[in-house]
mmCIF file of C-alpha atoms in Angstrom:
data_model
loop_
_atom_site.group_PDB
_atom_site.id
_atom_site.type_symbol
_atom_site.label_atom_id
_atom_site.label_comp_id
_atom_site.label_asym_id
_atom_site.label_seq_id
_atom_site.Cartn_x
_atom_site.Cartn_y
_atom_site.Cartn_z
ATOM 1 C CA UNK A 1 -7.857 15.534 -77.236
ATOM 2 C CA UNK A 2 -6.603 12.172 -77.441
ATOM 3 C CA UNK A 3 -7.506 8.482 -79.245
ATOM 4 C CA UNK A 4 -7.314 5.290 -78.111
ATOM 5 C CA UNK A 5 -7.170 2.604 -80.720
ATOM 6 C CA UNK A 6 -7.720 -1.101 -80.019
ATOM 7 C CA UNK A 7 -6.753 -3.858 -82.345
ATOM 8 C CA UNK A 8 -7.478 -7.315 -81.550
ATOM 9 C CA UNK A 9 -5.729 -10.254 -83.262
ATOM 10 C CA UNK A 10 -7.517 -13.576 -83.267
ATOM 11 C CA UNK A 11 -4.828 -16.129 -81.746
ATOM 12 C CA UNK A 12 -5.509 -20.051 -82.627
ATOM 13 C CA UNK A 13 -3.560 -23.253 -82.060
ATOM 14 C CA UNK A 14 -4.173 -24.194 -85.755
ATOM 15 C CA UNK A 15 -1.200 -21.814 -87.082
ATOM 16 C CA UNK A 16 1.011 -24.155 -87.345
ATOM 17 C CA UNK A 17 -0.638 -26.637 -89.440
ATOM 18 C CA UNK A 18 0.305 -27.096 -93.067
ATOM 19 C CA UNK A 19 -1.377 -27.911 -95.949
ATOM 20 C CA UNK A 20 0.542 -31.332 -96.459
ATOM 21 C CA UNK A 21 2.601 -33.211 -94.072
ATOM 22 C CA UNK A 22 4.908 -36.109 -94.656
ATOM 23 C CA UNK A 23 5.725 -37.378 -91.386
ATOM 24 C CA UNK A 24 7.639 -40.780 -90.319
ATOM 25 C CA UNK A 25 5.894 -42.959 -87.612
ATOM 26 C CA UNK A 26 7.742 -43.190 -84.690
ATOM 27 C CA UNK A 27 10.970 -42.101 -86.170
ATOM 28 C CA UNK A 28 12.052 -38.578 -87.400
ATOM 29 C CA UNK A 29 12.075 -38.938 -91.645
ATOM 30 C CA UNK A 30 14.631 -35.780 -91.600
ATOM 31 C CA UNK A 31 17.194 -38.286 -89.862
ATOM 32 C CA UNK A 32 18.412 -41.512 -91.148
ATOM 33 C CA UNK A 33 16.113 -44.196 -90.638
ATOM 34 C CA UNK A 34 19.157 -46.931 -89.112
ATOM 35 C CA UNK A 35 17.983 -50.596 -89.337
ATOM 36 C CA UNK A 36 19.414 -51.931 -86.442
ATOM 37 C CA UNK A 37 17.730 -56.098 -86.030
ATOM 38 C CA UNK A 38 20.126 -59.120 -86.817
ATOM 39 C CA UNK A 39 17.212 -59.864 -89.670
ATOM 40 C CA UNK A 40 16.968 -56.739 -91.332
ATOM 41 C CA UNK A 41 13.254 -56.219 -90.523
ATOM 42 C CA UNK A 42 11.691 -52.509 -89.728
ATOM 43 C CA UNK A 43 8.243 -50.891 -89.269
ATOM 44 C CA UNK A 44 9.320 -48.263 -91.856
ATOM 45 C CA UNK A 45 6.254 -46.626 -92.761
ATOM 46 C CA UNK A 46 5.440 -42.880 -93.357
ATOM 47 C CA UNK A 47 1.742 -40.685 -92.811
ATOM 48 C CA UNK A 48 1.112 -37.879 -95.271
ATOM 49 C CA UNK A 49 -2.081 -35.728 -95.289
ATOM 50 C CA UNK A 50 -3.571 -33.094 -97.115
ATOM 51 C CA UNK A 51 -6.255 -30.763 -96.322
ATOM 52 C CA UNK A 52 -7.284 -30.468 -99.591
ATOM 53 C CA UNK A 53 -6.625 -34.003 -100.903
ATOM 54 C CA UNK A 54 -4.158 -35.883 -102.569
ATOM 55 C CA UNK A 55 -3.403 -35.087 -106.036
ATOM 56 C CA UNK A 56 -0.025 -36.135 -106.834
ATOM 57 C CA UNK A 57 1.898 -38.891 -104.554
ATOM 58 C CA UNK A 58 5.557 -39.297 -106.470
ATOM 59 C CA UNK A 59 7.968 -41.378 -105.821
ATOM 60 C CA UNK A 60 12.045 -41.505 -106.600
ATOM 61 C CA UNK A 61 14.250 -44.479 -105.250
ATOM 62 C CA UNK A 62 17.811 -43.844 -105.313
ATOM 63 C CA UNK A 63 19.784 -46.932 -104.342
ATOM 64 C CA UNK A 64 23.597 -48.736 -104.667
ATOM 65 C CA UNK A 65 21.526 -51.574 -105.419
ATOM 66 C CA UNK A 66 18.041 -51.035 -106.896
ATOM 67 C CA UNK A 67 18.948 -49.761 -110.185
ATOM 68 C CA UNK A 68 16.612 -49.132 -112.684
ATOM 69 C CA UNK A 69 17.755 -52.589 -114.568
ATOM 70 C CA UNK A 70 16.773 -54.284 -110.697
ATOM 71 C CA UNK A 71 13.445 -52.144 -110.564
ATOM 72 C CA UNK A 72 12.403 -53.010 -114.663
ATOM 73 C CA UNK A 73 13.291 -57.164 -113.682
ATOM 74 C CA UNK A 74 10.169 -56.147 -111.550
ATOM 75 C CA UNK A 75 8.298 -53.620 -113.506
ATOM 76 C CA UNK A 76 8.714 -50.853 -111.449
ATOM 77 C CA UNK A 77 10.294 -47.765 -112.705
ATOM 78 C CA UNK A 78 12.495 -45.844 -110.466
ATOM 79 C CA UNK A 79 9.874 -43.179 -110.565
ATOM 80 C CA UNK A 80 6.171 -43.699 -110.235
ATOM 81 C CA UNK A 81 3.165 -41.680 -108.808
ATOM 82 C CA UNK A 82 1.564 -43.858 -106.375
ATOM 83 C CA UNK A 83 -1.869 -41.498 -106.733
ATOM 84 C CA UNK A 84 -2.245 -41.678 -110.451
ATOM 85 C CA UNK A 85 -0.026 -45.031 -111.636
ATOM 86 C CA UNK A 86 1.089 -44.706 -115.681
ATOM 87 C CA UNK A 87 -0.744 -48.149 -116.498
ATOM 88 C CA UNK A 88 -2.723 -50.682 -114.939
ATOM 89 C CA UNK A 89 0.024 -53.407 -115.473
ATOM 90 C CA UNK A 90 1.976 -50.181 -113.008
ATOM 91 C CA UNK A 91 -1.245 -50.390 -110.485
ATOM 92 C CA UNK A 92 -1.270 -54.567 -110.619
ATOM 93 C CA UNK A 93 2.810 -53.817 -109.676
ATOM 94 C CA UNK A 94 2.078 -51.937 -107.272
ATOM 95 C CA UNK A 95 -0.868 -53.554 -105.741
ATOM 96 C CA UNK A 96 1.404 -56.580 -105.271
ATOM 97 C CA UNK A 97 4.364 -55.053 -103.566
ATOM 98 C CA UNK A 98 1.805 -53.660 -101.440
ATOM 99 C CA UNK A 99 2.075 -49.833 -102.186
ATOM 100 C CA UNK A 100 -1.250 -49.720 -103.150
ATOM 101 C CA UNK A 101 -4.555 -51.392 -101.931
ATOM 102 C CA UNK A 102 -7.556 -52.691 -104.567
ATOM 103 C CA UNK A 103 -10.190 -50.840 -102.187
ATOM 104 C CA UNK A 104 -8.180 -47.179 -101.245
ATOM 105 C CA UNK A 105 -7.481 -45.051 -103.961
ATOM 106 C CA UNK A 106 -5.007 -42.569 -102.570
ATOM 107 C CA UNK A 107 -5.776 -39.618 -105.381
ATOM 108 C CA UNK A 108 -8.471 -37.611 -103.525
ATOM 109 C CA UNK A 109 -7.544 -38.767 -100.471
ATOM 110 C CA UNK A 110 -6.573 -36.253 -97.545
ATOM 111 C CA UNK A 111 -4.306 -39.474 -95.753
ATOM 112 C CA UNK A 112 -2.587 -42.275 -96.971
ATOM 113 C CA UNK A 113 0.587 -44.512 -95.603
ATOM 114 C CA UNK A 114 3.638 -45.501 -97.392
ATOM 115 C CA UNK A 115 4.862 -48.503 -96.115
ATOM 116 C CA UNK A 116 8.069 -50.074 -96.983
ATOM 117 C CA UNK A 117 8.679 -52.060 -93.923
ATOM 118 C CA UNK A 118 7.976 -55.303 -96.613
ATOM 119 C CA UNK A 119 11.225 -54.470 -97.965
ATOM 120 C CA UNK A 120 13.786 -54.179 -95.774
ATOM 121 C CA UNK A 121 14.738 -57.557 -95.368
ATOM 122 C CA UNK A 122 14.861 -57.597 -99.116
ATOM 123 C CA UNK A 123 17.180 -54.688 -99.317
ATOM 124 C CA UNK A 124 19.636 -55.821 -95.946
ATOM 125 C CA UNK A 125 19.683 -59.143 -98.434
ATOM 126 C CA UNK A 126 21.859 -57.705 -100.646
ATOM 127 C CA UNK A 127 24.370 -56.631 -97.986
ATOM 128 C CA UNK A 128 25.027 -53.220 -99.413
ATOM 129 C CA UNK A 129 24.159 -50.444 -96.349
ATOM 130 C CA UNK A 130 23.235 -48.011 -98.087
ATOM 131 C CA UNK A 131 21.675 -45.331 -98.328
ATOM 132 C CA UNK A 132 18.591 -46.293 -99.755
ATOM 133 C CA UNK A 133 16.625 -43.488 -100.439
ATOM 134 C CA UNK A 134 12.804 -43.107 -101.314
ATOM 135 C CA UNK A 135 12.159 -39.129 -102.360
ATOM 136 C CA UNK A 136 8.369 -38.634 -101.427
ATOM 137 C CA UNK A 137 6.724 -35.711 -103.253
ATOM 138 C CA UNK A 138 3.350 -34.808 -102.510
ATOM 139 C CA UNK A 139 1.100 -32.131 -104.300
ATOM 140 C CA UNK A 140 -2.844 -31.801 -103.235
ATOM 141 C CA UNK A 141 -5.855 -30.438 -105.038
ATOM 142 C CA UNK A 142 -4.379 -26.759 -104.357
ATOM 143 C CA UNK A 143 -1.643 -27.057 -105.390
ATOM 144 C CA UNK A 144 0.432 -27.196 -102.367
ATOM 145 C CA UNK A 145 3.853 -29.102 -102.969
ATOM 146 C CA UNK A 146 5.961 -31.288 -100.500
ATOM 147 C CA UNK A 147 9.002 -33.219 -100.632
ATOM 148 C CA UNK A 148 10.811 -35.280 -98.029
ATOM 149 C CA UNK A 149 13.474 -37.955 -98.285
ATOM 150 C CA UNK A 150 12.829 -41.714 -96.599
ATOM 151 C CA UNK A 151 16.636 -42.615 -96.372
ATOM 152 C CA UNK A 152 16.889 -45.976 -94.658
ATOM 153 C CA UNK A 153 21.008 -47.656 -94.019
ATOM 154 C CA UNK A 154 21.575 -50.882 -92.577
ATOM 155 C CA UNK A 155 24.845 -50.148 -90.582
ATOM 156 C CA UNK A 156 25.385 -53.389 -89.819
ATOM 157 C CA UNK A 157 26.428 -54.807 -93.305
ATOM 158 C CA UNK A 158 29.490 -54.179 -94.288
ATOM 159 C CA UNK A 159 30.435 -52.388 -97.392
#
């Protein structure tokens, strides 16, 4: 006597969805972003999304010119959490730099952007090609983590 067993497996196009994503808008965040315009302008926006809501969005700055002293002079630490600013003073600084909005909270939202476009002329003005790194670490409310490094380089500047 022979038995036949059939197993069915459901397939879905959603199988490749990650709980946390960090992606460059129009560029591959895993590759260096080269700013080549003569006026050192560029649109440098990172899209961040989570299924469960953002708990932390930590930014760490590593740059040959954005040293701790330079950043402290403008009340910005080398590492900060955009979803949970450490103080009201830091929150106001981040709002002033356009990294936070008065009207939109990052904590609990399922998507946000990290836009450093406005800093490209400033970084290029230091006449140091870099690399200038923004290490982004996102943790969602379910405990999922993802880190990506946005690396910006100015190849037209001489070291």
